[in-house]
Amino acid sequence: MFTYHNKNVVVVGGTSGINLQIAISFAEAGANVAVASRSEEKVKHAVSQLQQANCDGKHLGLTFDVRDESAVIAGFEQVEAEYKYIDVLVSGAAGNFPASAAKLSSNGFKSVMDIDLLGSFQVLKNAYGLLNKPNANIIQISAPQAYIAMPLQAHVCAAKAGVDMLTRTLAIEWGMEGVRINSIVPGPIADTEGFNRLAPSEELQAQVASSVPLQRNGAKQDIANAALFLGSEMASYITGVVLPVDGGWSLGGASTAMSQLGKMAAKHGL
Ligand code: COA
Ligand code: NAP
């Protein structure tokens, strides 16, 4: 449905889960895709998946930690050498674990802030010069915790709220040069590290599904489809939007379900 031939797409945190599915979907639509994350092994595996999805694409694997700005800069220098410019940047590197605020160390809080919020800033800022203006765009991968309070998630709630405010602020600053930036907020997505950490049993995941108006947990492809739309010309007048892709979960069910999950995790001493 969407064509990305001759487009250059960079997916930071694109080596597993939701973001890898986004990267594969852009490759299937014809793009050259670069993926970045910390683990060299995951990067290699992701690039081989991209090659299977589009054997004509010029795919690139980058190994860096978004917390290390000089490594981020070096990663984008590699992108510049191979692609010259970026059409679509997806920023989705994140870390999460359930922990009560009273027990969480400052370094635990800081590590999630550093990955999700400072890391996103370092990615956006250092990619900006490479964006193919005026029609480039950025997609940030946020989370419901950005606007729905959840016990044991103070660190993630604070970090992802910041991610969405970056989206809204930069839509104004960078819109003047024709750059769009939007956030996608995935609901509970099956078969992912993030969901498995918060709802670590089939029973809990089924309970969550029943709290979603559409009565199912999401698929990684649901999020990739939204990214293909937002990245395309079809979305050329959409910027600064925080878009839930969650089967209606954020309309009400999410607050109760997240609160219950938090209480259950607390019972288990997390
Ligand atoms: N509960 C409480 N604190 C925790 C924790 C947990 N489950 N896991 C880590 N921490 C704390 C550590 O104790 C440490 O703090 P300290 O120095 O005061 O002891 C701090 O967080 C950093 O831990 P460390 O293991 O050194 O971090 P890291 O940089 O290697 O890894 C994480 C970052 C912790 C976010 C790790 O979970 C990760 O790499 N996650 C990526 C995958 C992921 O979360 N996917 C889901 C995306 S939504
Ligand atoms: P995941 O598979 O663990 O994906 C996280 C990705 O980020 C991996 O590629 C990981 O690779 C990379 N990463 C982590 N820390 C990094 C760092 N410091 N520097 C560079 N890369 C780093 O998790 P997921 O569940 O699919 O989540 C993907 C995104 O969706 C996240 O932004 C998450 O907040 C969001 N989300 C998920 C859900 C869900 O239901 N799963 C719901 C809402 C929002 P390395 O380990 O190699 O670094």
PDB file of N, CA and C in Angstrom, residues 73-154:
ATOM      1  N   ILE A  73      26.768  10.149  17.571  1.00  0.00           N
ATOM      2  CA  ILE A  73      27.287  10.996  16.486  1.00  0.00           C
ATOM      3  C   ILE A  73      28.048  10.128  15.469  1.00  0.00           C
ATOM      4  N   ALA A  74      28.870   9.215  15.982  1.00  0.00           N
ATOM      5  CA  ALA A  74      29.630   8.338  15.071  1.00  0.00           C
ATOM      6  C   ALA A  74      28.674   7.475  14.238  1.00  0.00           C
ATOM      7  N   GLY A  75      27.571   7.027  14.851  1.00  0.00           N
ATOM      8  CA  GLY A  75      26.580   6.226  14.125  1.00  0.00           C
ATOM      9  C   GLY A  75      25.978   7.025  12.977  1.00  0.00           C
ATOM     10  N   PHE A  76      25.628   8.283  13.251  1.00  0.00           N
ATOM     11  CA  PHE A  76      25.022   9.086  12.181  1.00  0.00           C
ATOM     12  C   PHE A  76      26.049   9.488  11.113  1.00  0.00           C
ATOM     13  N   GLU A  77      27.340   9.522  11.492  1.00  0.00           N
ATOM     14  CA  GLU A  77      28.364   9.756  10.457  1.00  0.00           C
ATOM     15  C   GLU A  77      28.385   8.587   9.473  1.00  0.00           C
ATOM     16  N   GLN A  78      28.188   7.374  10.028  1.00  0.00           N
ATOM     17  CA  GLN A  78      28.122   6.188   9.146  1.00  0.00           C
ATOM     18  C   GLN A  78      26.906   6.284   8.223  1.00  0.00           C
ATOM     19  N   VAL A  79      25.772   6.747   8.799  1.00  0.00           N
ATOM     20  CA  VAL A  79      24.549   6.898   7.993  1.00  0.00           C
ATOM     21  C   VAL A  79      24.804   7.908   6.875  1.00  0.00           C
ATOM     22  N   GLU A  80      25.464   9.005   7.205  1.00  0.00           N
ATOM     23  CA  GLU A  80      25.728  10.043   6.195  1.00  0.00           C
ATOM     24  C   GLU A  80      26.619   9.478   5.078  1.00  0.00           C
ATOM     25  N   ALA A  81      27.639   8.709   5.490  1.00  0.00           N
ATOM     26  CA  ALA A  81      28.560   8.152   4.487  1.00  0.00           C
ATOM     27  C   ALA A  81      27.815   7.207   3.537  1.00  0.00           C
ATOM     28  N   GLU A  82      26.854   6.446   4.041  1.00  0.00           N
ATOM     29  CA  GLU A  82      26.154   5.458   3.204  1.00  0.00           C
ATOM     30  C   GLU A  82      24.939   6.038   2.483  1.00  0.00           C
ATOM     31  N   TYR A  83      24.183   6.900   3.182  1.00  0.00           N
ATOM     32  CA  TYR A  83      22.893   7.355   2.633  1.00  0.00           C
ATOM     33  C   TYR A  83      22.874   8.830   2.219  1.00  0.00           C
ATOM     34  N   LYS A  84      23.799   9.608   2.738  1.00  0.00           N
ATOM     35  CA  LYS A  84      23.811  11.085   2.553  1.00  0.00           C
ATOM     36  C   LYS A  84      22.721  11.783   3.361  1.00  0.00           C
ATOM     37  N   TYR A  85      21.489  11.263   3.328  1.00  0.00           N
ATOM     38  CA  TYR A  85      20.414  11.914   4.078  1.00  0.00           C
ATOM     39  C   TYR A  85      19.400  10.878   4.570  1.00  0.00           C
ATOM     40  N   ILE A  86      18.529  11.332   5.491  1.00  0.00           N
ATOM     41  CA  ILE A  86      17.498  10.451   6.081  1.00  0.00           C
ATOM     42  C   ILE A  86      16.115  10.998   5.701  1.00  0.00           C
ATOM     43  N   ASP A  87      15.249  10.105   5.226  1.00  0.00           N
ATOM     44  CA  ASP A  87      13.859  10.522   4.939  1.00  0.00           C
ATOM     45  C   ASP A  87      12.953  10.306   6.146  1.00  0.00           C
ATOM     46  N   VAL A  88      13.119   9.157   6.799  1.00  0.00           N
ATOM     47  CA  VAL A  88      12.289   8.868   7.973  1.00  0.00           C
ATOM     48  C   VAL A  88      13.194   8.369   9.100  1.00  0.00           C
ATOM     49  N   LEU A  89      13.073   9.015  10.254  1.00  0.00           N
ATOM     50  CA  LEU A  89      13.814   8.579  11.442  1.00  0.00           C
ATOM     51  C   LEU A  89      12.813   8.038  12.453  1.00  0.00           C
ATOM     52  N   VAL A  90      13.025   6.808  12.909  1.00  0.00           N
ATOM     53  CA  VAL A  90      12.189   6.253  13.981  1.00  0.00           C
ATOM     54  C   VAL A  90      13.064   6.161  15.234  1.00  0.00           C
ATOM     55  N   SER A  91      12.590   6.767  16.326  1.00  0.00           N
ATOM     56  CA  SER A  91      13.360   6.747  17.568  1.00  0.00           C
ATOM     57  C   SER A  91      12.580   5.935  18.606  1.00  0.00           C
ATOM     58  N   GLY A  92      13.092   4.747  18.932  1.00  0.00           N
ATOM     59  CA  GLY A  92      12.300   3.863  19.800  1.00  0.00           C
ATOM     60  C   GLY A  92      13.095   3.098  20.843  1.00  0.00           C
ATOM     61  N   ALA A  93      14.371   3.461  21.045  1.00  0.00           N
ATOM     62  CA  ALA A  93      15.151   2.737  22.063  1.00  0.00           C
ATOM     63  C   ALA A  93      14.547   3.010  23.438  1.00  0.00           C
ATOM     64  N   ALA A  94      14.393   1.966  24.244  1.00  0.00           N
ATOM     65  CA  ALA A  94      13.777   2.160  25.558  1.00  0.00           C
ATOM     66  C   ALA A  94      14.170   1.035  26.494  1.00  0.00           C
ATOM     67  N   GLY A  95      14.060   1.322  27.773  1.00  0.00           N
ATOM     68  CA  GLY A  95      14.287   0.300  28.791  1.00  0.00           C
ATOM     69  C   GLY A  95      13.145   0.358  29.795  1.00  0.00           C
ATOM     70  N   ASN A  96      12.794  -0.799  30.344  1.00  0.00           N
ATOM     71  CA  ASN A  96      11.700  -0.820  31.322  1.00  0.00           C
ATOM     72  C   ASN A  96      11.857  -2.014  32.250  1.00  0.00           C
ATOM     73  N   PHE A  97      11.467  -1.807  33.487  1.00  0.00           N
ATOM     74  CA  PHE A  97      11.322  -2.895  34.459  1.00  0.00           C
ATOM     75  C   PHE A  97      10.360  -2.383  35.514  1.00  0.00           C
ATOM     76  N   PRO A  98       9.567  -3.287  36.117  1.00  0.00           N
ATOM     77  CA  PRO A  98       8.671  -2.825  37.181  1.00  0.00           C
ATOM     78  C   PRO A  98       9.448  -2.643  38.478  1.00  0.00           C
ATOM     79  N   ALA A  99       9.284  -1.518  39.124  1.00  0.00           N
ATOM     80  CA  ALA A  99       9.979  -1.286  40.407  1.00  0.00           C
ATOM     81  C   ALA A  99       9.234  -0.210  41.179  1.00  0.00           C
ATOM     82  N   SER A 100       9.082  -0.432  42.477  1.00  0.00           N
ATOM     83  CA  SER A 100       8.371   0.572  43.267  1.00  0.00           C
ATOM     84  C   SER A 100       9.285   1.779  43.478  1.00  0.00           C
ATOM     85  N   ALA A 101       8.690   2.961  43.410  1.00  0.00           N
ATOM     86  CA  ALA A 101       9.481   4.199  43.531  1.00  0.00           C
ATOM     87  C   ALA A 101      10.229   4.227  44.858  1.00  0.00           C
ATOM     88  N   ALA A 102       9.604   3.664  45.890  1.00  0.00           N
ATOM     89  CA  ALA A 102      10.238   3.713  47.217  1.00  0.00           C
ATOM     90  C   ALA A 102      11.510   2.867  47.274  1.00  0.00           C
ATOM     91  N   LYS A 103      11.545   1.830  46.405  1.00  0.00           N
ATOM     92  CA  LYS A 103      12.724   0.947  46.440  1.00  0.00           C
ATOM     93  C   LYS A 103      13.700   1.222  45.299  1.00  0.00           C
ATOM     94  N   LEU A 104      13.229   1.922  44.274  1.00  0.00           N
ATOM     95  CA  LEU A 104      14.062   2.142  43.076  1.00  0.00           C
ATOM     96  C   LEU A 104      15.242   3.057  43.417  1.00  0.00           C
ATOM     97  N   SER A 105      16.448   2.645  43.008  1.00  0.00           N
ATOM     98  CA  SER A 105      17.601   3.518  43.270  1.00  0.00           C
ATOM     99  C   SER A 105      17.583   4.684  42.287  1.00  0.00           C
ATOM    100  N   SER A 106      18.272   5.751  42.670  1.00  0.00           N
ATOM    101  CA  SER A 106      18.344   6.908  41.769  1.00  0.00           C
ATOM    102  C   SER A 106      18.981   6.509  40.456  1.00  0.00           C
ATOM    103  N   ASN A 107      19.932   5.589  40.521  1.00  0.00           N
ATOM    104  CA  ASN A 107      20.577   5.165  39.278  1.00  0.00           C
ATOM    105  C   ASN A 107      19.625   4.356  38.402  1.00  0.00           C
ATOM    106  N   GLY A 108      18.711   3.594  39.038  1.00  0.00           N
ATOM    107  CA  GLY A 108      17.707   2.859  38.266  1.00  0.00           C
ATOM    108  C   GLY A 108      16.777   3.834  37.550  1.00  0.00           C
ATOM    109  N   PHE A 109      16.327   4.865  38.293  1.00  0.00           N
ATOM    110  CA  PHE A 109      15.470   5.902  37.691  1.00  0.00           C
ATOM    111  C   PHE A 109      16.233   6.584  36.557  1.00  0.00           C
ATOM    112  N   LYS A 110      17.484   6.918  36.851  1.00  0.00           N
ATOM    113  CA  LYS A 110      18.295   7.659  35.870  1.00  0.00           C
ATOM    114  C   LYS A 110      18.542   6.827  34.602  1.00  0.00           C
ATOM    115  N   SER A 111      18.728   5.510  34.774  1.00  0.00           N
ATOM    116  CA  SER A 111      19.057   4.740  33.566  1.00  0.00           C
ATOM    117  C   SER A 111      17.890   4.745  32.584  1.00  0.00           C
ATOM    118  N   VAL A 112      16.653   4.694  33.096  1.00  0.00           N
ATOM    119  CA  VAL A 112      15.507   4.750  32.171  1.00  0.00           C
ATOM    120  C   VAL A 112      15.343   6.160  31.595  1.00  0.00           C
ATOM    121  N   MET A 113      15.527   7.183  32.424  1.00  0.00           N
ATOM    122  CA  MET A 113      15.479   8.554  31.900  1.00  0.00           C
ATOM    123  C   MET A 113      16.560   8.751  30.822  1.00  0.00           C
ATOM    124  N   ASP A 114      17.739   8.196  31.090  1.00  0.00           N
ATOM    125  CA  ASP A 114      18.852   8.386  30.148  1.00  0.00           C
ATOM    126  C   ASP A 114      18.610   7.667  28.818  1.00  0.00           C
ATOM    127  N   ILE A 115      18.007   6.480  28.882  1.00  0.00           N
ATOM    128  CA  ILE A 115      17.764   5.746  27.626  1.00  0.00           C
ATOM    129  C   ILE A 115      16.592   6.392  26.887  1.00  0.00           C
ATOM    130  N   ASP A 116      15.447   6.500  27.580  1.00  0.00           N
ATOM    131  CA  ASP A 116      14.207   6.889  26.893  1.00  0.00           C
ATOM    132  C   ASP A 116      14.180   8.382  26.534  1.00  0.00           C
ATOM    133  N   LEU A 117      14.567   9.223  27.486  1.00  0.00           N
ATOM    134  CA  LEU A 117      14.375  10.665  27.245  1.00  0.00           C
ATOM    135  C   LEU A 117      15.641  11.345  26.722  1.00  0.00           C
ATOM    136  N   LEU A 118      16.719  11.298  27.519  1.00  0.00           N
ATOM    137  CA  LEU A 118      17.963  11.920  27.041  1.00  0.00           C
ATOM    138  C   LEU A 118      18.417  11.228  25.755  1.00  0.00           C
ATOM    139  N   GLY A 119      18.294   9.892  25.725  1.00  0.00           N
ATOM    140  CA  GLY A 119      18.702   9.130  24.537  1.00  0.00           C
ATOM    141  C   GLY A 119      17.913   9.580  23.308  1.00  0.00           C
ATOM    142  N   SER A 120      16.593   9.747  23.463  1.00  0.00           N
ATOM    143  CA  SER A 120      15.784  10.207  22.318  1.00  0.00           C
ATOM    144  C   SER A 120      16.263  11.581  21.861  1.00  0.00           C
ATOM    145  N   PHE A 121      16.499  12.461  22.829  1.00  0.00           N
ATOM    146  CA  PHE A 121      16.966  13.803  22.469  1.00  0.00           C
ATOM    147  C   PHE A 121      18.281  13.722  21.689  1.00  0.00           C
ATOM    148  N   GLN A 122      19.200  12.880  22.182  1.00  0.00           N
ATOM    149  CA  GLN A 122      20.509  12.791  21.514  1.00  0.00           C
ATOM    150  C   GLN A 122      20.380  12.225  20.104  1.00  0.00           C
ATOM    151  N   VAL A 123      19.412  11.331  19.918  1.00  0.00           N
ATOM    152  CA  VAL A 123      19.175  10.766  18.586  1.00  0.00           C
ATOM    153  C   VAL A 123      18.580  11.843  17.665  1.00  0.00           C
ATOM    154  N   LEU A 124      17.538  12.518  18.133  1.00  0.00           N
ATOM    155  CA  LEU A 124      16.855  13.501  17.287  1.00  0.00           C
ATOM    156  C   LEU A 124      17.808  14.637  16.921  1.00  0.00           C
ATOM    157  N   LYS A 125      18.483  15.148  17.942  1.00  0.00           N
ATOM    158  CA  LYS A 125      19.364  16.299  17.733  1.00  0.00           C
ATOM    159  C   LYS A 125      20.476  15.978  16.726  1.00  0.00           C
ATOM    160  N   ASN A 126      21.080  14.802  16.868  1.00  0.00           N
ATOM    161  CA  ASN A 126      22.222  14.488  16.016  1.00  0.00           C
ATOM    162  C   ASN A 126      21.815  13.962  14.642  1.00  0.00           C
ATOM    163  N   ALA A 127      20.538  13.608  14.468  1.00  0.00           N
ATOM    164  CA  ALA A 127      20.055  13.202  13.144  1.00  0.00           C
ATOM    165  C   ALA A 127      19.545  14.421  12.374  1.00  0.00           C
ATOM    166  N   TYR A 128      19.239  15.495  13.089  1.00  0.00           N
ATOM    167  CA  TYR A 128      18.535  16.631  12.472  1.00  0.00           C
ATOM    168  C   TYR A 128      19.252  17.156  11.210  1.00  0.00           C
ATOM    169  N   GLY A 129      20.565  17.291  11.314  1.00  0.00           N
ATOM    170  CA  GLY A 129      21.344  17.822  10.186  1.00  0.00           C
ATOM    171  C   GLY A 129      21.266  16.932   8.951  1.00  0.00           C
ATOM    172  N   LEU A 130      20.927  15.678   9.130  1.00  0.00           N
ATOM    173  CA  LEU A 130      20.894  14.732   7.996  1.00  0.00           C
ATOM    174  C   LEU A 130      19.499  14.583   7.395  1.00  0.00           C
ATOM    175  N   LEU A 131      18.493  15.199   8.043  1.00  0.00           N
ATOM    176  CA  LEU A 131      17.121  15.001   7.556  1.00  0.00           C
ATOM    177  C   LEU A 131      16.948  15.659   6.189  1.00  0.00           C
ATOM    178  N   ASN A 132      16.267  14.957   5.311  1.00  0.00           N
ATOM    179  CA  ASN A 132      16.059  15.408   3.934  1.00  0.00           C
ATOM    180  C   ASN A 132      14.935  16.450   3.921  1.00  0.00           C
ATOM    181  N   LYS A 133      15.293  17.687   4.236  1.00  0.00           N
ATOM    182  CA  LYS A 133      14.284  18.742   4.382  1.00  0.00           C
ATOM    183  C   LYS A 133      13.859  19.253   3.007  1.00  0.00           C
ATOM    184  N   PRO A 134      12.643  19.654   2.751  1.00  0.00           N
ATOM    185  CA  PRO A 134      11.617  19.904   3.744  1.00  0.00           C
ATOM    186  C   PRO A 134      10.673  18.734   4.021  1.00  0.00           C
ATOM    187  N   ASN A 135      10.884  17.558   3.440  1.00  0.00           N
ATOM    188  CA  ASN A 135       9.828  16.533   3.599  1.00  0.00           C
ATOM    189  C   ASN A 135      10.182  15.362   4.494  1.00  0.00           C
ATOM    190  N   ALA A 136      11.246  15.509   5.295  1.00  0.00           N
ATOM    191  CA  ALA A 136      11.609  14.392   6.173  1.00  0.00           C
ATOM    192  C   ALA A 136      10.655  14.338   7.363  1.00  0.00           C
ATOM    193  N   ASN A 137      10.588  13.190   8.012  1.00  0.00           N
ATOM    194  CA  ASN A 137       9.772  13.145   9.224  1.00  0.00           C
ATOM    195  C   ASN A 137      10.339  12.174  10.237  1.00  0.00           C
ATOM    196  N   ILE A 138       9.882  12.380  11.480  1.00  0.00           N
ATOM    197  CA  ILE A 138      10.379  11.599  12.620  1.00  0.00           C
ATOM    198  C   ILE A 138       9.183  10.943  13.303  1.00  0.00           C
ATOM    199  N   ILE A 139       9.384   9.686  13.713  1.00  0.00           N
ATOM    200  CA  ILE A 139       8.348   8.979  14.487  1.00  0.00           C
ATOM    201  C   ILE A 139       8.989   8.533  15.795  1.00  0.00           C
ATOM    202  N   GLN A 140       8.439   8.994  16.894  1.00  0.00           N
ATOM    203  CA  GLN A 140       8.924   8.525  18.189  1.00  0.00           C
ATOM    204  C   GLN A 140       7.990   7.409  18.686  1.00  0.00           C
ATOM    205  N   ILE A 141       8.582   6.415  19.342  1.00  0.00           N
ATOM    206  CA  ILE A 141       7.768   5.343  19.903  1.00  0.00           C
ATOM    207  C   ILE A 141       7.634   5.616  21.402  1.00  0.00           C
ATOM    208  N   SER A 142       6.432   6.010  21.783  1.00  0.00           N
ATOM    209  CA  SER A 142       6.165   6.361  23.169  1.00  0.00           C
ATOM    210  C   SER A 142       5.502   5.166  23.876  1.00  0.00           C
ATOM    211  N   ALA A 143       4.724   5.439  24.907  1.00  0.00           N
ATOM    212  CA  ALA A 143       4.042   4.360  25.647  1.00  0.00           C
ATOM    213  C   ALA A 143       2.856   4.971  26.392  1.00  0.00           C
ATOM    214  N   PRO A 144       1.842   4.161  26.736  1.00  0.00           N
ATOM    215  CA  PRO A 144       0.686   4.700  27.464  1.00  0.00           C
ATOM    216  C   PRO A 144       1.083   5.348  28.785  1.00  0.00           C
ATOM    217  N   GLN A 145       2.227   4.894  29.369  1.00  0.00           N
ATOM    218  CA  GLN A 145       2.689   5.472  30.640  1.00  0.00           C
ATOM    219  C   GLN A 145       2.934   6.973  30.502  1.00  0.00           C
ATOM    220  N   ALA A 146       3.049   7.481  29.284  1.00  0.00           N
ATOM    221  CA  ALA A 146       3.279   8.923  29.094  1.00  0.00           C
ATOM    222  C   ALA A 146       2.106   9.731  29.622  1.00  0.00           C
ATOM    223  N   TYR A 147       0.900   9.151  29.588  1.00  0.00           N
ATOM    224  CA  TYR A 147      -0.262   9.913  30.065  1.00  0.00           C
ATOM    225  C   TYR A 147      -1.211   9.107  30.962  1.00  0.00           C
ATOM    226  N   ILE A 148      -0.873   7.834  31.226  1.00  0.00           N
ATOM    227  CA  ILE A 148      -1.678   7.052  32.174  1.00  0.00           C
ATOM    228  C   ILE A 148      -0.758   6.600  33.302  1.00  0.00           C
ATOM    229  N   ALA A 149      -1.079   7.052  34.519  1.00  0.00           N
ATOM    230  CA  ALA A 149      -0.219   6.699  35.658  1.00  0.00           C
ATOM    231  C   ALA A 149      -0.289   5.201  35.906  1.00  0.00           C
ATOM    232  N   MET A 150       0.834   4.600  36.190  1.00  0.00           N
ATOM    233  CA  MET A 150       0.861   3.156  36.476  1.00  0.00           C
ATOM    234  C   MET A 150       1.796   2.885  37.649  1.00  0.00           C
ATOM    235  N   PRO A 151       1.306   2.184  38.677  1.00  0.00           N
ATOM    236  CA  PRO A 151       2.187   1.857  39.796  1.00  0.00           C
ATOM    237  C   PRO A 151       3.400   1.074  39.305  1.00  0.00           C
ATOM    238  N   LEU A 152       4.508   1.257  39.956  1.00  0.00           N
ATOM    239  CA  LEU A 152       5.787   0.598  39.644  1.00  0.00           C
ATOM    240  C   LEU A 152       6.405   1.083  38.328  1.00  0.00           C
ATOM    241  N   GLN A 153       5.882   2.193  37.815  1.00  0.00           N
ATOM    242  CA  GLN A 153       6.380   2.694  36.537  1.00  0.00           C
ATOM    243  C   GLN A 153       6.714   4.188  36.599  1.00  0.00           C
ATOM    244  N   ALA A 154       7.040   4.712  37.796  1.00  0.00           N
ATOM    245  CA  ALA A 154       7.312   6.149  37.911  1.00  0.00           C
ATOM    246  C   ALA A 154       8.411   6.587  36.938  1.00  0.00           C
TER     247      ALA A 154
END
